[in-house]
PDB file of N, CA and C in Angstrom:
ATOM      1  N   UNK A  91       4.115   4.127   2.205  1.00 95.00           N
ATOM      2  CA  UNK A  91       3.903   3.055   1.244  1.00 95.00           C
ATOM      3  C   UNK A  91       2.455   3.086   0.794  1.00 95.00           C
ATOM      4  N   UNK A  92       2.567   2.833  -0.779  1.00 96.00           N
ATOM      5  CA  UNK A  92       0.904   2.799  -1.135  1.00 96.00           C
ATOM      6  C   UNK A  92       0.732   1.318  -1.520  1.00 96.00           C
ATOM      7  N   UNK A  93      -0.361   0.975  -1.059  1.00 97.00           N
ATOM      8  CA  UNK A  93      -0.573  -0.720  -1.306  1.00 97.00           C
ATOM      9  C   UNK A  93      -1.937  -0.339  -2.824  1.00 97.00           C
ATOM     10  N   UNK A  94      -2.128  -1.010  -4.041  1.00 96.00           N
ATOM     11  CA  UNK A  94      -2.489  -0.499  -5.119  1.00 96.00           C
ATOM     12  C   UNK A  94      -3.100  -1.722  -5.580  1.00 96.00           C
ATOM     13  N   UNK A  95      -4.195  -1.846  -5.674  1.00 96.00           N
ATOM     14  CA  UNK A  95      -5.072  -3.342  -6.393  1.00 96.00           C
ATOM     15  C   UNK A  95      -4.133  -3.147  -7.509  1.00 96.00           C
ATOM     16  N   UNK A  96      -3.978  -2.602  -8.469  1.00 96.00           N
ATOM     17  CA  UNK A  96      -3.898  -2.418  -9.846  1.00 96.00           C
ATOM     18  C   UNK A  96      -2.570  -2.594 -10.365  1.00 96.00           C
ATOM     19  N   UNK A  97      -2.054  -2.544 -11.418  1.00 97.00           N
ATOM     20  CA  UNK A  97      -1.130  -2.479 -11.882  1.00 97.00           C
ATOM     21  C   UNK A  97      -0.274  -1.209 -12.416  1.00 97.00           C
ATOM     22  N   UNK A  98      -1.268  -0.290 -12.487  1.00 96.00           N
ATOM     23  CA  UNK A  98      -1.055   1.547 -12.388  1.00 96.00           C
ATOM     24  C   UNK A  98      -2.094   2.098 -11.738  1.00 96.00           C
ATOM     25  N   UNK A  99      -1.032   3.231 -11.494  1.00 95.00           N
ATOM     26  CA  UNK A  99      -2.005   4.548 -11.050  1.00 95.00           C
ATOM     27  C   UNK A  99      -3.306   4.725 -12.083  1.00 95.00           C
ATOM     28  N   UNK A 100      -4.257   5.401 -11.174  1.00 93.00           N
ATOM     29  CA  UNK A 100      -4.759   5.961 -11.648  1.00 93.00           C
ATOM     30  C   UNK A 100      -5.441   7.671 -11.680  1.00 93.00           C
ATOM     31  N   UNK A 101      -4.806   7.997 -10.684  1.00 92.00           N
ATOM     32  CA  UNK A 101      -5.118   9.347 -10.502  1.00 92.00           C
ATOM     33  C   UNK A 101      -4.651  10.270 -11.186  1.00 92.00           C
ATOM     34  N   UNK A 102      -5.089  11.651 -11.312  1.00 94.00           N
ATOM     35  CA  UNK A 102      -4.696  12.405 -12.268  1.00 94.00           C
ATOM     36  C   UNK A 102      -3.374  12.614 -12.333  1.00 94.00           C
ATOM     37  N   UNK A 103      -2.909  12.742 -13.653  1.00 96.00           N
ATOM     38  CA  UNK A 103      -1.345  13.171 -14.317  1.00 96.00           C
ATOM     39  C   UNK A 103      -0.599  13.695 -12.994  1.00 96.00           C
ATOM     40  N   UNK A 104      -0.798  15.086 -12.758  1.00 97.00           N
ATOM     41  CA  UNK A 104      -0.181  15.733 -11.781  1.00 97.00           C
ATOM     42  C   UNK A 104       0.059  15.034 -10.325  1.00 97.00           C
ATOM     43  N   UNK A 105      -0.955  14.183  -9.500  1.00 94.00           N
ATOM     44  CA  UNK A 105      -1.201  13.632  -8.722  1.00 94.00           C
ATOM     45  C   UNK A 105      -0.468  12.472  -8.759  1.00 94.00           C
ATOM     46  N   UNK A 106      -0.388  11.503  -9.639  1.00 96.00           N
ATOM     47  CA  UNK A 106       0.842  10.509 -10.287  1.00 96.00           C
ATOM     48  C   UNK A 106       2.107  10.844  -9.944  1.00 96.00           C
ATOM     49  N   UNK A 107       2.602  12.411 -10.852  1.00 96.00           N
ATOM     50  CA  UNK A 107       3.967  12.473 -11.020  1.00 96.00           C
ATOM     51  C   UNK A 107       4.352  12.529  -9.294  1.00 96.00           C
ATOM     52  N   UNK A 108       3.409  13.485  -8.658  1.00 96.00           N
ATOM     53  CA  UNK A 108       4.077  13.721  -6.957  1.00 96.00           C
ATOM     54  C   UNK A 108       4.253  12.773  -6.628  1.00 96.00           C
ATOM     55  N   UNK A 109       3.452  11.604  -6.907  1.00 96.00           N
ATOM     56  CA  UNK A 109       3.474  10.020  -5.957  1.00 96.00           C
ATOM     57  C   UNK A 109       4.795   9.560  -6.578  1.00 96.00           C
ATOM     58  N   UNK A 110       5.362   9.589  -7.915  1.00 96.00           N
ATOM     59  CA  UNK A 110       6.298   8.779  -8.237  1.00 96.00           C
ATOM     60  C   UNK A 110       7.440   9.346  -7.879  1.00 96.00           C
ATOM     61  N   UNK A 111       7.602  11.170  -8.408  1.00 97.00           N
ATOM     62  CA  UNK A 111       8.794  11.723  -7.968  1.00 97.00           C
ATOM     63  C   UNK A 111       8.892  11.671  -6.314  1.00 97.00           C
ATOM     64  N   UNK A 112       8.472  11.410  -5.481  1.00 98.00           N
ATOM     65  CA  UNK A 112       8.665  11.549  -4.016  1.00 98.00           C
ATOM     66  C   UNK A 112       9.772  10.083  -3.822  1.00 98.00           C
ATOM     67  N   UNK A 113      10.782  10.074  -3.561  1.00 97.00           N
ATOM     68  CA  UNK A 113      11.329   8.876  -2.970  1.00 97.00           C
ATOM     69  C   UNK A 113      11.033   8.444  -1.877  1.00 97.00           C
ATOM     70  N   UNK A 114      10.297   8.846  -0.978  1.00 97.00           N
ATOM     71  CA  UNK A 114       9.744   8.803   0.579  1.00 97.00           C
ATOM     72  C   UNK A 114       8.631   7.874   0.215  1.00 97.00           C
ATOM     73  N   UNK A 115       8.081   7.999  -0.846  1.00 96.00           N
ATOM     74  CA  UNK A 115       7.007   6.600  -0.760  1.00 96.00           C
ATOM     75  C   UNK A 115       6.978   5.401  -2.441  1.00 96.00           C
ATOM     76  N   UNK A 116       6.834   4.571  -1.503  1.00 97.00           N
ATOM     77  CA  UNK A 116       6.547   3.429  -2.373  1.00 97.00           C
ATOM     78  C   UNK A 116       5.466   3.047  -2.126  1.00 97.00           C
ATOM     79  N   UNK A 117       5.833   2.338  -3.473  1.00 97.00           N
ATOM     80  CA  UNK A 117       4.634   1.465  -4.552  1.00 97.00           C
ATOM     81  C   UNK A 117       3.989   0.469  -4.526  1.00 97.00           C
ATOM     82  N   UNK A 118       3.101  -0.438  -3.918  1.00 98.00           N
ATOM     83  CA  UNK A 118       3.243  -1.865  -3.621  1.00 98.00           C
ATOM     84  C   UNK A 118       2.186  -2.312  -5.021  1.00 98.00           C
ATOM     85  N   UNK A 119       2.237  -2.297  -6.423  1.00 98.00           N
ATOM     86  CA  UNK A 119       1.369  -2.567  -7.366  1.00 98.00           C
ATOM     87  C   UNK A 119       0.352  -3.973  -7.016  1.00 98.00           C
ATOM     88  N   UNK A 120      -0.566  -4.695  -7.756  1.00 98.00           N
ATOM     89  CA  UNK A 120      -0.975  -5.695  -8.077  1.00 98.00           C
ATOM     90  C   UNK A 120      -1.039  -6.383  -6.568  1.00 98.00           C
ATOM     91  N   UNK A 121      -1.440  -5.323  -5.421  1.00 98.00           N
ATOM     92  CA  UNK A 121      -1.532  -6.011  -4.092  1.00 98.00           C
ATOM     93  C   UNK A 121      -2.637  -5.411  -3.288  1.00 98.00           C
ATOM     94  N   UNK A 122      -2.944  -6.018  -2.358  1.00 97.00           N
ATOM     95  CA  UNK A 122      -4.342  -5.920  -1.522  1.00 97.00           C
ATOM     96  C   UNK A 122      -4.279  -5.863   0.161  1.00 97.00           C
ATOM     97  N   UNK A 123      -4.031  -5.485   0.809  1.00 97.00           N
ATOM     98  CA  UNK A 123      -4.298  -5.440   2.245  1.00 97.00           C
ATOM     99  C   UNK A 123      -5.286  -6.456   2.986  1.00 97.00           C
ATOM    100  N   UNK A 124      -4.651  -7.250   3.300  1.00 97.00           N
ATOM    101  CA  UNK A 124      -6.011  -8.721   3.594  1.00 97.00           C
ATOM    102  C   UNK A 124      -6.220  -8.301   5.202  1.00 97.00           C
ATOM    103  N   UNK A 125      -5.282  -7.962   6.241  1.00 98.00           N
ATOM    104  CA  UNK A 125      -5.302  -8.116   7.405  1.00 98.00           C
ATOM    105  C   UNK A 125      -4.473  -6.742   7.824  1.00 98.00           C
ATOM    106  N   UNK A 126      -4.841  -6.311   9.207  1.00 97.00           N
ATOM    107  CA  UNK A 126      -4.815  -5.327  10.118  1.00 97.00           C
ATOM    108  C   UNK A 126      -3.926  -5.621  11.135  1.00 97.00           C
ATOM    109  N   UNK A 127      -2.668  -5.592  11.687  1.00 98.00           N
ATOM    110  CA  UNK A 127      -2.952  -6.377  13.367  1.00 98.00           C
ATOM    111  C   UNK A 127      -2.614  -5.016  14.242  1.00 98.00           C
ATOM    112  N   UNK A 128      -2.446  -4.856  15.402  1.00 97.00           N
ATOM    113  CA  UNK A 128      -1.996  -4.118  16.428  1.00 97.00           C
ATOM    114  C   UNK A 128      -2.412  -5.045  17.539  1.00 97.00           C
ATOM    115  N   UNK A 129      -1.667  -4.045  18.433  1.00 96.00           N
ATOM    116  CA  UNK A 129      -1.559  -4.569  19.951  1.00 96.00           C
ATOM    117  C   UNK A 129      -2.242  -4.073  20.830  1.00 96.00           C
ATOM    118  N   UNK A 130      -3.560  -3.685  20.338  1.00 92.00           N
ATOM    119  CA  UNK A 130      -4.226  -2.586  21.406  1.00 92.00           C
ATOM    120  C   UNK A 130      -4.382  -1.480  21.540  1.00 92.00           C
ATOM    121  N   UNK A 131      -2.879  -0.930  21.502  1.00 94.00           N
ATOM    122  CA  UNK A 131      -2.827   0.511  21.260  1.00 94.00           C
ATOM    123  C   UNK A 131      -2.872   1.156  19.770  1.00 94.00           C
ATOM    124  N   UNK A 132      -2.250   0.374  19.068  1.00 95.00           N
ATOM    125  CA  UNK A 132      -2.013   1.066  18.114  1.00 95.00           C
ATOM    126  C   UNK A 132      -1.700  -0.011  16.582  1.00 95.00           C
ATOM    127  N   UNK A 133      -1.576   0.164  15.653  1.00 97.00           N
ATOM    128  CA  UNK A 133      -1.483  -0.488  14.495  1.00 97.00           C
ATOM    129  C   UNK A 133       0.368  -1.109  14.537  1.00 97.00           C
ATOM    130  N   UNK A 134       0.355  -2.321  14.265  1.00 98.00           N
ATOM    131  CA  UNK A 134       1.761  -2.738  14.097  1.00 98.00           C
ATOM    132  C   UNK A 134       2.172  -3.861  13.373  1.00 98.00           C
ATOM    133  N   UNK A 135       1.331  -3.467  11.791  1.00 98.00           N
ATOM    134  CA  UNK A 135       1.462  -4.102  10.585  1.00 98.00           C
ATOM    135  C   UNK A 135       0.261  -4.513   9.852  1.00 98.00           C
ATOM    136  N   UNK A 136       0.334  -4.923   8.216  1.00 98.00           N
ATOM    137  CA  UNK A 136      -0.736  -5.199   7.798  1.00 98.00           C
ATOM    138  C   UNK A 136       0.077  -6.307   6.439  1.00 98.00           C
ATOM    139  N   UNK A 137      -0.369  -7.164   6.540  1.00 98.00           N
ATOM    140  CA  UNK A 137      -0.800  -8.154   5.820  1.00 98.00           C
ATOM    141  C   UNK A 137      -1.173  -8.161   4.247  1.00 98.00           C
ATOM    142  N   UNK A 138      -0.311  -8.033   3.131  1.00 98.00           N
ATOM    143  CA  UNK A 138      -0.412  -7.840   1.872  1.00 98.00           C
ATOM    144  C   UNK A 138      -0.779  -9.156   1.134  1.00 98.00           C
ATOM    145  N   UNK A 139      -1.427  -9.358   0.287  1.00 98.00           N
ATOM    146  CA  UNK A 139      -1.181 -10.382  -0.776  1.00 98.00           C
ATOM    147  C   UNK A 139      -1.498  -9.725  -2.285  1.00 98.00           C
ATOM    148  N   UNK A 140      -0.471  -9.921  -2.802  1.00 98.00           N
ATOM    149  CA  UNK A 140       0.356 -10.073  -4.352  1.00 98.00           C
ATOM    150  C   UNK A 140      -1.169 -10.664  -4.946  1.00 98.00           C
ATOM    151  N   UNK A 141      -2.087  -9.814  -6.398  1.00 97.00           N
ATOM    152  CA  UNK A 141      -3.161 -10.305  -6.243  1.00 97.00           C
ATOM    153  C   UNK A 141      -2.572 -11.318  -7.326  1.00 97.00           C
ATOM    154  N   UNK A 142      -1.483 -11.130  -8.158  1.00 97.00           N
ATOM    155  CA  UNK A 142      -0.942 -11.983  -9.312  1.00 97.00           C
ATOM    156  C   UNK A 142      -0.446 -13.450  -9.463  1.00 97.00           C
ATOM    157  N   UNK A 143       0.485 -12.982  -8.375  1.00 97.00           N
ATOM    158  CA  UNK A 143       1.544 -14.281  -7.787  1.00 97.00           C
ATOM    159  C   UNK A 143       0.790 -15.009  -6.895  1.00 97.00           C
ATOM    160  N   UNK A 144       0.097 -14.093  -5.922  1.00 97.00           N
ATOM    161  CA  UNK A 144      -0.916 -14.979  -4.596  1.00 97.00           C
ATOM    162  C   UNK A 144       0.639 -14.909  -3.135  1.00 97.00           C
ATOM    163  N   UNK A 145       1.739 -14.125  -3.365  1.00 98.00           N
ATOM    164  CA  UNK A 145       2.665 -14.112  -2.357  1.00 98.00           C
ATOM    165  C   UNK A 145       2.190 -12.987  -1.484  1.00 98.00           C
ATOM    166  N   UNK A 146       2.028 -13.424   0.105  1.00 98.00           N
ATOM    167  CA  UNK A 146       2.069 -12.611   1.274  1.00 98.00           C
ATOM    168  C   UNK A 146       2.988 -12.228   1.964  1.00 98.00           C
ATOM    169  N   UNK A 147       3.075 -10.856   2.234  1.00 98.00           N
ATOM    170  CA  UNK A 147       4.072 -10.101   2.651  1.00 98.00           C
ATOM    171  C   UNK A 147       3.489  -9.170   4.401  1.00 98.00           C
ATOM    172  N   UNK A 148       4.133  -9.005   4.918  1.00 98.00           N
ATOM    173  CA  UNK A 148       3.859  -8.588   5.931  1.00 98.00           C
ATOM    174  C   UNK A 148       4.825  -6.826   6.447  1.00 98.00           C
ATOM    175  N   UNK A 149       3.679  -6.022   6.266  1.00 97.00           N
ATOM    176  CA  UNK A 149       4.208  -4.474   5.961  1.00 97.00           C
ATOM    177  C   UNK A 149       4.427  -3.987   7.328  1.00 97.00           C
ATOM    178  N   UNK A 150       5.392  -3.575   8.072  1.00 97.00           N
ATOM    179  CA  UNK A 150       5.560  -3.159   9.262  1.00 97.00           C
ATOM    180  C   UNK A 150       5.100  -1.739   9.320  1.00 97.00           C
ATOM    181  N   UNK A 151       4.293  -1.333  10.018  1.00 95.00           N
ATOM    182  CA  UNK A 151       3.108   0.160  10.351  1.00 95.00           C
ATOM    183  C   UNK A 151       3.030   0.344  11.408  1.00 95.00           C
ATOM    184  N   UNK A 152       2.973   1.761  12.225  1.00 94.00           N
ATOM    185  CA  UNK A 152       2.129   2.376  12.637  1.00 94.00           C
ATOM    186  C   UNK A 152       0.716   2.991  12.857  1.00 94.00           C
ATOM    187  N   UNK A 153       0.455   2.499  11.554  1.00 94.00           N
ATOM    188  CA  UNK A 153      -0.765   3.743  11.096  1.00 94.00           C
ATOM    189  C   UNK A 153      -1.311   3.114   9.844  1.00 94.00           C
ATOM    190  N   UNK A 154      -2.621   3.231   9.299  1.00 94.00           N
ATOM    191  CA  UNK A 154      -3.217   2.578   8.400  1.00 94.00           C
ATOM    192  C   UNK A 154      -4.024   4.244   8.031  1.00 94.00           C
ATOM    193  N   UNK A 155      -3.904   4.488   6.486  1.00 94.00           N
ATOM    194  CA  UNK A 155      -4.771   5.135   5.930  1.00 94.00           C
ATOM    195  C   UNK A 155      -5.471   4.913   4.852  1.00 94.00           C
ATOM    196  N   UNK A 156      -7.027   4.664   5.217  1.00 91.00           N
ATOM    197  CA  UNK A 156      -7.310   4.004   3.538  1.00 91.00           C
ATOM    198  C   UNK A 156      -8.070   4.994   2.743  1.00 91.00           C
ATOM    199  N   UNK A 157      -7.850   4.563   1.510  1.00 88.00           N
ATOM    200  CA  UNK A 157      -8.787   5.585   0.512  1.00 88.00           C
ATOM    201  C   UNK A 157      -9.703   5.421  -0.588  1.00 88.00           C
ATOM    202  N   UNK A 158     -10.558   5.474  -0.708  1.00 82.00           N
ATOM    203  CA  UNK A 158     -11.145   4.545  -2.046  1.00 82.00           C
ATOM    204  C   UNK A 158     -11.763   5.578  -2.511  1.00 82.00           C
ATOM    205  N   UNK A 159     -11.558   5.288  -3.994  1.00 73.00           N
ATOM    206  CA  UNK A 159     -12.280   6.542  -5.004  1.00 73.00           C
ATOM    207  C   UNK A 159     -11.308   7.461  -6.000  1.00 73.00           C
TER     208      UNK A 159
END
């Protein structure tokens, strides 16, 4: 799952189409990652809010990868 401030992509053309043609990942548009949690060991969810609506959602994870740029 990609969590996405924005309302589109923005990465290059080619880089886009892989993200969209892949059915293995989704899209979370117009949303933000507010919170982290795990249990110690390991990551076991993160905390979305909708930057539009203002609705929080709670993403069930393993693993957190972030990327900026």
């Amino acid at each position: 799952t990609i969590v996405h401030i924005l309302s589109h992509l923005t990465a290059s053309r080619a880089m886009q189409d892989k993200v969209l043609n892949n059915p293995n990942i989704k899209i979370i548009f117009n949303s933000t990652v507010t919170k982290i949690n795990g249990n110690n060991n390991h990551v076991t969810s993160a905390i979305i809010i909708n930057q539009e609506t203002g609705q929080e959602q709670e993403l069930l994870s393993r693993a957190v990868f972030i990327a900026i740029g």
